[in-house]
Short mmCIF file of C-alpha atoms and ligand atoms in Angstrom, two decimals:
data_model
loop_
_atom_site.label_atom_id
_atom_site.label_comp_id
_atom_site.label_asym_id
_atom_site.label_seq_id
_atom_site.Cartn_x
_atom_site.Cartn_y
_atom_site.Cartn_z
CA MET I 8 -11.04 -24.68 0.02
CA LYS I 9 -8.02 -22.58 -0.80
CA VAL I 10 -7.73 -18.81 -0.85
CA PHE I 11 -5.30 -17.26 -3.33
CA LYS I 12 -4.21 -13.68 -3.60
CA PHE I 13 -2.53 -12.25 -6.67
CA GLY I 14 -0.94 -8.84 -6.13
CA GLY I 15 -0.52 -5.93 -8.52
CA ALA I 16 2.81 -7.20 -9.85
CA SER I 17 1.33 -10.56 -10.81
CA VAL I 18 -1.32 -8.95 -13.00
CA ASN I 19 0.65 -6.06 -14.50
CA SER I 20 0.96 -7.43 -18.02
CA VAL I 21 -0.85 -9.61 -20.49
CA GLU I 22 1.86 -12.29 -20.10
CA ARG I 23 1.49 -12.36 -16.35
CA ILE I 24 -2.28 -12.62 -16.50
CA LYS I 25 -1.84 -15.60 -18.81
CA GLN I 26 0.52 -17.09 -16.25
CA ILE I 27 -2.24 -16.90 -13.63
CA ALA I 28 -4.36 -19.22 -15.76
CA GLU I 29 -1.47 -21.72 -15.73
CA ILE I 30 -1.19 -21.55 -11.95
CA LEU I 31 -4.92 -21.99 -11.42
CA LEU I 32 -4.90 -25.05 -13.65
CA LEU I 33 -2.42 -26.66 -11.26
CA TYR I 34 -5.17 -26.54 -8.63
CA LYS I 35 -8.06 -27.42 -10.88
CA ASP I 36 -9.66 -29.99 -8.61
CA GLU I 37 -9.94 -27.65 -5.65
CA LYS I 38 -12.37 -24.98 -4.62
CA LYS I 39 -10.65 -21.62 -4.76
CA LEU I 40 -11.53 -18.12 -3.72
CA VAL I 41 -9.21 -15.80 -5.63
CA VAL I 42 -8.52 -12.26 -4.47
CA ILE I 43 -6.86 -9.94 -6.97
CA SER I 44 -5.30 -6.48 -6.66
CA ALA I 45 -5.32 -3.63 -9.13
CA MET I 46 -2.96 -4.05 -12.07
CA GLY I 47 0.60 -2.81 -11.55
CA LYS I 48 0.65 0.82 -10.44
CA THR I 49 -3.05 1.50 -11.06
CA THR I 50 -3.76 2.37 -7.42
CA ASN I 51 -1.02 5.02 -7.46
CA ALA I 52 -2.42 6.41 -10.72
CA LEU I 53 -5.93 6.55 -9.25
CA GLU I 54 -4.56 8.32 -6.18
CA LYS I 55 -3.36 11.06 -8.54
CA VAL I 56 -6.82 11.27 -10.08
CA ALA I 57 -8.37 11.62 -6.62
CA GLY I 58 -5.82 14.31 -5.70
CA ALA I 59 -6.46 16.37 -8.85
CA PHE I 60 -10.22 16.03 -8.41
CA PHE I 61 -10.07 17.17 -4.81
CA ARG I 62 -7.92 20.18 -5.70
CA GLY I 63 -10.64 21.18 -8.16
CA GLU I 64 -8.50 20.37 -11.22
CA LYS I 65 -11.27 18.60 -13.06
CA GLU I 66 -9.62 18.58 -16.50
CA GLU I 67 -6.42 17.12 -15.09
CA ALA I 68 -8.37 14.47 -13.17
CA LEU I 69 -10.31 13.43 -16.27
CA GLU I 70 -7.16 13.31 -18.36
CA LEU I 71 -5.34 11.12 -15.85
CA PHE I 72 -8.42 8.96 -15.64
CA ASN I 73 -8.61 8.60 -19.40
CA HIS I 74 -5.11 7.20 -19.41
CA ILE I 75 -6.11 4.50 -16.89
CA LYS I 76 -9.21 3.72 -18.94
CA ASN I 77 -7.19 3.26 -22.11
CA GLN I 78 -4.66 1.02 -20.40
CA HIS I 79 -7.41 -1.31 -19.23
CA ILE I 80 -9.22 -1.33 -22.55
CA THR I 81 -5.95 -2.18 -24.28
CA THR I 82 -5.26 -5.03 -21.87
CA ALA I 83 -8.80 -6.36 -22.40
CA LYS I 84 -8.31 -6.20 -26.18
CA TYR I 85 -5.11 -8.20 -25.98
CA LEU I 86 -6.59 -10.86 -23.73
CA LEU I 87 -10.13 -11.33 -24.96
CA ILE I 88 -11.78 -12.42 -28.17
CA THR I 89 -15.22 -13.95 -27.63
CA HIS I 90 -15.71 -12.22 -24.26
CA TYR I 91 -14.46 -8.81 -25.37
CA ASN I 92 -17.76 -7.08 -26.12
CA ALA I 93 -19.50 -8.13 -22.92
CA THR I 94 -16.44 -7.21 -20.88
CA PHE I 95 -16.13 -3.84 -22.58
CA GLU I 96 -19.74 -3.16 -21.49
CA GLN I 97 -18.92 -4.04 -17.89
CA LEU I 98 -15.79 -1.90 -17.92
CA SER I 99 -17.79 0.99 -19.35
CA HIS I 100 -20.25 0.79 -16.46
CA LEU I 101 -17.36 0.98 -14.02
CA PHE I 102 -15.81 3.93 -15.86
CA THR I 103 -19.13 5.75 -15.81
CA GLU I 104 -19.49 5.16 -12.09
CA ALA I 105 -16.15 6.89 -11.50
CA GLU I 106 -16.80 9.64 -14.02
CA TRP I 107 -19.97 10.66 -12.23
CA THR I 108 -17.87 11.32 -9.17
CA LEU I 109 -15.25 13.20 -11.18
CA HIS I 110 -17.89 15.54 -12.60
CA ASP I 111 -19.05 16.43 -9.09
CA THR I 112 -17.65 19.20 -6.94
CA PRO I 113 -16.03 17.89 -3.76
CA VAL I 114 -18.08 18.70 -0.66
CA LYS I 115 -16.98 15.82 1.60
CA ASP I 116 -13.60 14.78 3.01
CA TYR I 117 -10.73 13.85 0.77
CA ASP I 118 -10.60 10.33 2.22
CA TYR I 119 -14.19 9.71 1.16
CA TYR I 120 -13.49 10.66 -2.47
CA TYR I 121 -10.23 8.76 -2.40
CA ASP I 122 -12.09 5.53 -1.71
CA GLN I 123 -14.84 6.17 -4.27
CA ILE I 124 -12.19 6.70 -6.97
CA VAL I 125 -9.37 4.36 -5.95
CA CYS I 126 -11.66 1.33 -5.59
CA LEU I 127 -11.92 1.21 -9.34
CA GLY I 128 -8.52 -0.42 -9.82
CA GLU I 129 -9.51 -3.78 -8.36
CA LEU I 130 -12.94 -3.74 -10.01
CA LEU I 131 -11.33 -3.27 -13.42
CA SER I 132 -8.58 -5.85 -12.99
CA THR I 133 -10.89 -8.58 -11.71
CA THR I 134 -13.46 -7.94 -14.43
CA ILE I 135 -10.85 -8.44 -17.14
CA ILE I 136 -9.13 -11.41 -15.52
CA SER I 137 -12.35 -13.23 -14.69
CA ALA I 138 -13.51 -12.85 -18.31
CA TYR I 139 -10.14 -14.01 -19.64
CA LEU I 140 -10.18 -17.13 -17.46
CA ASN I 141 -13.76 -17.96 -18.45
CA GLU I 142 -12.85 -17.54 -22.09
CA LYS I 143 -9.95 -19.95 -21.59
CA GLY I 144 -12.24 -22.52 -19.95
CA VAL I 145 -11.07 -21.83 -16.39
CA ALA I 146 -14.62 -21.42 -15.14
CA ASN I 147 -15.15 -18.87 -12.40
CA THR I 148 -17.72 -16.48 -10.97
CA TRP I 149 -16.91 -12.81 -10.46
CA ILE I 150 -18.36 -11.08 -7.44
CA ASP I 151 -18.26 -7.47 -6.27
CA VAL I 152 -16.55 -7.66 -2.89
CA ARG I 153 -18.39 -4.51 -1.81
CA ASP I 154 -21.48 -6.70 -1.50
CA ILE I 155 -19.61 -8.97 0.89
CA ILE I 156 -17.11 -7.07 3.02
CA ARG I 157 -18.99 -4.65 5.24
CA THR I 158 -16.89 -1.98 6.92
CA ASP I 159 -17.30 1.13 9.01
CA ASP I 160 -16.85 4.53 7.38
CA SER I 161 -13.22 5.17 8.33
CA PHE I 162 -12.38 5.84 4.70
CA ARG I 163 -8.91 4.72 3.56
CA GLU I 164 -8.49 2.60 6.69
CA ALA I 165 -11.88 0.98 7.05
CA ALA I 166 -12.47 -1.65 9.74
CA VAL I 167 -14.25 -4.86 8.79
CA ASP I 168 -17.55 -5.70 10.46
CA TRP I 169 -16.93 -9.39 10.97
CA ASP I 170 -20.50 -10.40 11.84
CA ILE I 171 -22.17 -8.92 8.79
CA THR I 172 -19.30 -9.95 6.52
CA SER I 173 -19.52 -13.51 7.81
CA GLU I 174 -23.25 -13.62 7.10
CA ASN I 175 -22.65 -12.29 3.60
CA VAL I 176 -19.99 -14.90 2.95
CA GLN I 177 -22.35 -17.70 3.95
CA ARG I 178 -25.31 -16.30 2.09
CA LEU I 179 -23.67 -15.00 -1.09
CA ILE I 180 -20.29 -16.68 -1.57
CA VAL I 181 -20.76 -20.25 -0.39
CA PRO I 182 -23.63 -20.99 -2.85
CA LEU I 183 -21.51 -19.77 -5.77
CA PHE I 184 -19.31 -22.85 -5.40
CA GLU I 185 -22.22 -25.00 -6.52
CA LYS I 186 -21.93 -23.46 -9.98
CA ASN I 187 -18.18 -23.86 -10.44
CA ASP I 188 -15.22 -24.17 -8.16
CA MET I 189 -13.72 -20.71 -8.41
CA VAL I 190 -14.85 -17.31 -7.21
CA ILE I 191 -12.90 -14.21 -8.20
CA THR I 192 -13.14 -11.03 -6.21
CA GLN I 193 -11.32 -7.80 -5.37
CA GLY I 194 -8.82 -7.26 -2.64
CA PHE I 195 -8.53 -4.04 -0.63
CA LEU I 196 -12.20 -2.97 -0.88
CA GLY I 197 -15.31 -2.99 1.22
CA ALA I 198 -18.46 -0.93 1.59
CA THR I 199 -20.37 0.81 4.35
CA ASP I 200 -23.99 0.07 5.23
CA GLU I 201 -24.86 2.99 2.95
CA ASN I 202 -23.12 1.36 0.01
CA GLU I 203 -20.25 3.81 -0.06
CA SER I 204 -17.02 2.19 -1.22
CA THR I 205 -14.22 1.91 1.32
CA THR I 206 -10.61 0.73 1.23
CA LEU I 207 -8.76 -1.20 3.91
CA GLY I 208 -5.40 0.60 3.77
CA ARG I 209 -2.69 0.41 1.10
CA GLU I 210 -1.61 -3.12 0.22
CA GLY I 211 -4.79 -4.31 1.90
CA SER I 212 -5.51 -7.17 -0.51
CA ASP I 213 -3.48 -9.55 1.63
CA TYR I 214 -5.83 -8.75 4.47
CA THR I 215 -8.87 -9.39 2.27
CA ALA I 216 -7.49 -12.85 1.50
CA ALA I 217 -7.05 -13.51 5.23
CA VAL I 218 -10.60 -12.39 6.01
CA PHE I 219 -11.98 -14.81 3.42
CA ALA I 220 -9.70 -17.65 4.52
CA ASN I 221 -10.95 -17.18 8.07
CA LEU I 222 -14.65 -17.00 7.17
CA LEU I 223 -14.51 -19.89 4.71
CA GLN I 224 -12.42 -22.05 7.05
CA ALA I 225 -9.90 -22.48 4.23
CA ASP I 226 -7.20 -25.16 4.39
CA SER I 227 -4.65 -22.52 3.49
CA ALA I 228 -4.12 -19.05 2.06
CA THR I 229 -1.49 -18.38 -0.60
CA ILE I 230 -0.09 -15.01 -1.56
CA TRP I 231 1.46 -15.17 -5.05
CA LYS I 232 4.30 -12.69 -5.48
CA ASP I 233 7.09 -11.84 -7.88
CA VAL I 234 9.69 -12.99 -5.36
CA GLU I 235 10.70 -16.47 -4.25
CA GLY I 236 8.99 -16.12 -0.86
CA VAL I 237 9.69 -14.13 2.28
CA MET I 238 13.30 -12.98 2.35
CA ASN I 239 15.31 -11.95 5.40
CA ALA I 240 15.96 -8.52 3.84
CA ASP I 241 14.86 -6.55 0.81
CA PRO I 242 16.67 -8.22 -2.13
CA LYS I 243 16.64 -4.89 -4.00
CA VAL I 244 18.84 -3.42 -1.27
CA PHE I 245 20.82 -6.43 -0.03
CA ASP I 246 22.50 -8.74 -2.58
CA ASN I 247 22.89 -11.44 0.02
CA ALA I 248 19.22 -11.51 1.05
CA MET I 249 18.04 -15.08 1.46
CA LEU I 250 14.79 -16.96 1.45
CA ILE I 251 13.27 -17.96 4.80
CA ASP I 252 11.44 -21.21 4.11
CA GLU I 253 9.48 -21.34 7.34
CA LEU I 254 8.18 -18.65 9.70
CA ASN I 255 5.58 -18.44 12.41
CA TYR I 256 2.72 -15.98 12.76
CA ASP I 257 4.32 -14.05 15.59
CA GLU I 258 7.53 -13.47 13.70
CA VAL I 259 5.63 -12.15 10.69
CA ILE I 260 3.65 -9.80 12.90
CA GLU I 261 6.93 -8.51 14.33
CA MET I 262 8.42 -8.07 10.85
CA ALA I 263 5.37 -6.21 9.59
CA TYR I 264 5.29 -4.06 12.73
CA TYR I 265 8.83 -2.89 12.10
CA GLY I 266 7.97 -2.02 8.52
CA ALA I 267 8.95 -5.06 6.44
CA GLN I 268 6.96 -4.81 3.23
CA VAL I 269 6.28 -8.54 3.13
CA ILE I 270 2.67 -8.92 4.08
CA HIS I 271 0.08 -6.43 5.16
CA PRO I 272 0.29 -6.25 8.99
CA LYS I 273 -3.39 -7.05 9.54
CA THR I 274 -3.16 -10.27 7.52
CA VAL I 275 -1.81 -12.60 10.16
CA ARG I 276 -4.40 -12.45 12.95
CA PRO I 277 -7.41 -13.82 11.02
CA LEU I 278 -5.26 -16.75 9.89
CA GLN I 279 -3.66 -17.34 13.26
CA ASN I 280 -7.07 -17.41 14.96
CA LYS I 281 -8.13 -20.36 12.85
CA ASN I 282 -4.67 -21.86 12.52
CA ILE I 283 -4.66 -21.54 8.74
CA PRO I 284 -1.22 -21.77 7.15
CA LEU I 285 -0.15 -18.93 4.88
CA TYR I 286 2.05 -19.69 1.88
CA VAL I 287 4.02 -17.03 0.08
CA LYS I 288 4.85 -18.34 -3.36
CA CYS I 289 6.41 -17.14 -6.58
CA PHE I 290 4.00 -16.94 -9.52
CA LEU I 291 6.92 -16.88 -11.95
CA ASP I 292 7.82 -20.40 -10.87
CA PRO I 293 5.09 -22.18 -8.91
CA SER I 294 7.28 -25.25 -8.48
CA LEU I 295 9.46 -23.33 -5.99
CA PRO I 296 8.52 -24.15 -2.39
CA GLY I 297 8.26 -20.52 -1.19
CA THR I 298 7.68 -19.73 2.48
CA VAL I 299 5.19 -21.31 4.83
CA ILE I 300 3.95 -19.31 7.81
CA HIS I 301 2.22 -21.28 10.52
CA ASN I 302 1.96 -21.87 14.20
CA LYS I 303 5.24 -23.38 15.25
CA VAL I 304 8.05 -22.52 17.62
CA LEU I 305 11.07 -21.84 15.48
CA LYS I 306 14.64 -21.72 16.59
CA HIS I 307 17.58 -20.47 14.57
CA LEU I 308 15.89 -17.83 12.48
CA PRO I 309 18.43 -15.86 10.47
CA PRO I 310 18.91 -12.16 11.17
CA ILE I 311 15.94 -10.36 9.62
CA ILE I 312 16.67 -6.85 8.44
CA VAL I 313 14.10 -4.12 7.94
CA VAL I 314 15.07 -0.72 6.60
CA LYS I 315 12.73 2.27 6.74
CA ASN I 316 13.81 5.47 5.03
CA ASN I 317 12.28 8.95 5.33
CA GLN I 318 12.19 8.92 9.08
CA VAL I 319 11.84 12.02 11.22
CA LEU I 320 13.06 12.27 14.77
CA LEU I 321 11.10 14.57 17.02
CA HIS I 322 13.19 15.94 19.89
CA LEU I 323 10.74 17.00 22.57
CA HIS I 324 11.85 18.90 25.67
CA SER I 325 9.73 19.81 28.60
CA ASN I 326 8.99 23.53 28.21
CA ASP I 327 8.19 24.30 31.85
CA PHE I 328 11.19 22.75 33.66
CA SER I 329 9.05 19.87 34.91
CA PHE I 330 9.63 16.18 34.33
CA ILE I 331 7.89 14.48 31.46
CA GLY I 332 5.18 12.73 33.47
CA VAL I 333 2.30 10.59 32.35
CA GLY I 334 0.10 13.67 31.85
CA LYS I 335 2.39 15.05 29.16
CA LEU I 336 2.84 11.62 27.64
CA LEU I 337 -0.89 11.18 27.46
CA ARG I 338 -1.28 14.47 25.61
CA LEU I 339 1.51 13.52 23.26
CA TYR I 340 -0.11 10.17 22.48
CA GLN I 341 -3.43 11.91 21.89
CA ILE I 342 -1.67 13.95 19.23
CA PHE I 343 -0.26 10.78 17.68
CA VAL I 344 -3.73 9.27 17.59
CA GLU I 345 -5.18 12.41 16.05
CA TYR I 346 -2.59 12.34 13.25
CA LYS I 347 -2.76 8.55 12.84
CA VAL I 348 0.93 8.26 13.65
CA ARG I 349 2.58 5.23 15.17
CA PRO I 350 6.10 6.07 16.32
CA GLY I 351 8.60 3.43 15.20
CA LEU I 352 10.84 4.14 18.15
CA ILE I 353 10.46 6.13 21.36
CA GLN I 354 13.02 6.95 23.99
CA ALA I 355 12.02 8.88 27.08
CA GLY I 356 14.18 10.62 29.67
CA ALA I 357 13.51 12.91 32.61
CA VAL I 358 12.92 16.14 30.72
CA SER I 359 13.12 15.06 27.11
CA LEU I 360 11.66 12.50 24.80
CA MET I 361 12.55 11.39 21.31
CA ALA I 362 10.05 9.86 18.92
CA CYS I 363 10.74 8.59 15.45
CA ILE I 364 7.92 8.75 12.92
CA ASP I 365 7.45 8.30 9.17
CA GLU I 366 7.70 11.52 7.22
CA ARG I 367 4.46 12.10 5.33
CA ASP I 368 3.43 15.25 3.41
CA ASP I 369 2.83 18.24 5.71
CA ARG I 370 1.69 16.07 8.58
CA THR I 371 5.04 16.24 10.36
CA GLU I 372 4.90 20.04 10.51
CA ARG I 373 1.30 20.12 11.67
CA LEU I 374 1.99 17.52 14.33
CA ALA I 375 5.11 19.36 15.49
CA THR I 376 3.17 22.61 15.74
CA GLU I 377 0.55 20.96 17.90
CA ALA I 378 3.16 19.30 20.12
CA ALA I 379 4.81 22.71 20.59
CA ALA I 380 1.98 23.58 22.99
CA ILE I 381 3.43 21.11 25.50
CA PHE I 382 7.11 20.79 24.50
CA ASP I 383 9.98 22.63 22.89
CA VAL I 384 10.12 20.77 19.62
CA GLN I 385 12.98 20.15 17.22
CA VAL I 386 12.56 18.14 14.07
CA GLU I 387 15.40 16.15 12.51
CA LYS I 388 14.62 14.79 9.06
CA GLY I 389 16.13 12.45 6.51
CA LEU I 390 16.94 9.54 8.84
CA THR I 391 16.80 5.79 8.34
CA LEU I 392 15.41 3.36 10.86
CA LEU I 393 17.16 0.03 10.79
CA THR I 394 15.64 -2.90 12.64
CA ILE I 395 17.42 -6.23 13.02
CA ARG I 396 15.55 -9.18 14.48
CA HIS I 397 17.78 -12.01 15.78
CA TYR I 398 20.80 -9.79 15.42
CA THR I 399 24.35 -11.08 15.54
CA PRO I 400 27.49 -9.02 16.18
CA GLU I 401 28.64 -9.65 12.60
CA VAL I 402 25.46 -8.34 11.03
CA VAL I 403 25.39 -5.28 13.27
CA GLU I 404 29.01 -4.54 12.40
CA GLU I 405 28.34 -4.93 8.69
CA LEU I 406 25.29 -2.69 8.69
CA THR I 407 26.63 0.11 10.86
CA ALA I 408 30.22 0.44 9.62
CA GLY I 409 30.95 4.09 8.88
CA LYS I 410 27.42 5.23 9.78
CA SER I 411 26.45 7.75 12.40
CA ILE I 412 23.91 6.36 14.86
CA VAL I 413 21.50 8.90 16.29
CA LEU I 414 19.59 6.53 18.55
CA ARG I 415 19.91 2.87 19.47
CA GLN I 416 17.56 0.58 21.37
CA GLN I 417 17.72 -3.14 21.91
CA THR I 418 15.95 -6.08 23.46
CA LYS I 419 16.94 -9.74 23.44
CA ASP I 420 15.45 -10.29 19.98
CA THR I 421 15.42 -6.91 18.35
CA LEU I 422 17.92 -4.16 17.73
CA GLN I 423 16.80 -0.81 16.36
CA MET I 424 19.02 2.01 15.21
CA LEU I 425 18.23 5.36 13.78
CA ILE I 426 20.93 6.24 11.31
CA LYS I 427 21.93 9.49 9.64
N1 LIG C 1208 -4.13 -2.08 -4.96
C1 LIG C 1208 -3.97 -1.74 -3.58
C2 LIG C 1208 -2.63 -1.08 -3.34
O1 LIG C 1208 -1.85 -0.98 -4.28
C3 LIG C 1208 -4.14 -2.91 -2.67
C4 LIG C 1208 -3.12 -4.01 -2.82
O2 LIG C 1208 -2.39 -4.04 -3.81
O3 LIG C 1208 -3.03 -4.85 -1.93
O4 LIG C 1208 -2.36 -0.65 -2.27
MG1 MG C 1209 -0.07 -4.36 -4.31
#
């Protein structure tokens, strides 16, 4: 059994969807569970719908939604002939499901509505792609992942209930492989025990693939991307970024922790626990080797560079002349928990503490206001957090030349700098 995940970029056009059929044919003698994301920027577009709906701008929400509808209908028309009518019916049911919500008046939390609306992206993409593959003779069964992945009700960041999900996989997924050797389902989604839709956090489809690989005891999981594999830096920012052909689980966890947009941070553990290798491969050219991530001690990794923009540095000073003891730290961390903030860098001194966090909407201000009860707070915005794993003097020199460094912290393996 293999688990494949195709991300938004690999299904963002008719040509690319056709390419998926080619890739799947390369593995035609194997059992495959295929996890697919929403097409292109659909999730972002649905976020806008959810936002407009929640602000009470019903017309705007419906108009934005109509645009998404038309895009999907157009894609289905281009791809399907014999399966078009039946697929159009299925899409219409999904549209209606969302439209019911949009005609409501919001009475619950934003995060709840977000999940009920945003989940549509994956349901639409998989419906169209599954039909296209069946029409082309690449036989597969489509399943609604919300019947399989059970989560709690932490909307937008739902936690998987492994016991119930595992039972569902055995009971509902495993028998499907008797019919044909491919099951197609949605990434990123789950449902509560009350059948409310949930999402697992942005870019969560990678994690879905890992959950299935774990529960199906897959031989491997493969994430198909529009890049050659895992690079040592973002190729859009660094011309000399290079492919890393082999990594281990721990290194990938470190990279994700520091903000590398390679793989969703929660993806690694379920694979590591069962020692399942993860391949990152390029769907534009499946003959390229890509990157393999497994359980191996690796020496001589190249410097790995992670850049995070839009960072805010909180300067916190004790406001009562006392040292910053554990009591104050505890209260500060409680505030971080409350605002779902994980500081990327913290430096503590006797009477002051600096914490670097991602800037996100008005959260920074609200958090700073709350922290002002314990500290004098100053907020410095517009910073960049640069992390270099396996740093060398040359790379540090190259990346810091002419820059003003606000804060610097280093261990044997990792150097972090906050840059203005
Ligand atoms: N479609 C979701 C997102 O864009 C999940 C994913 O792509 O992994 O965040
Ligand atoms: Mg994506």
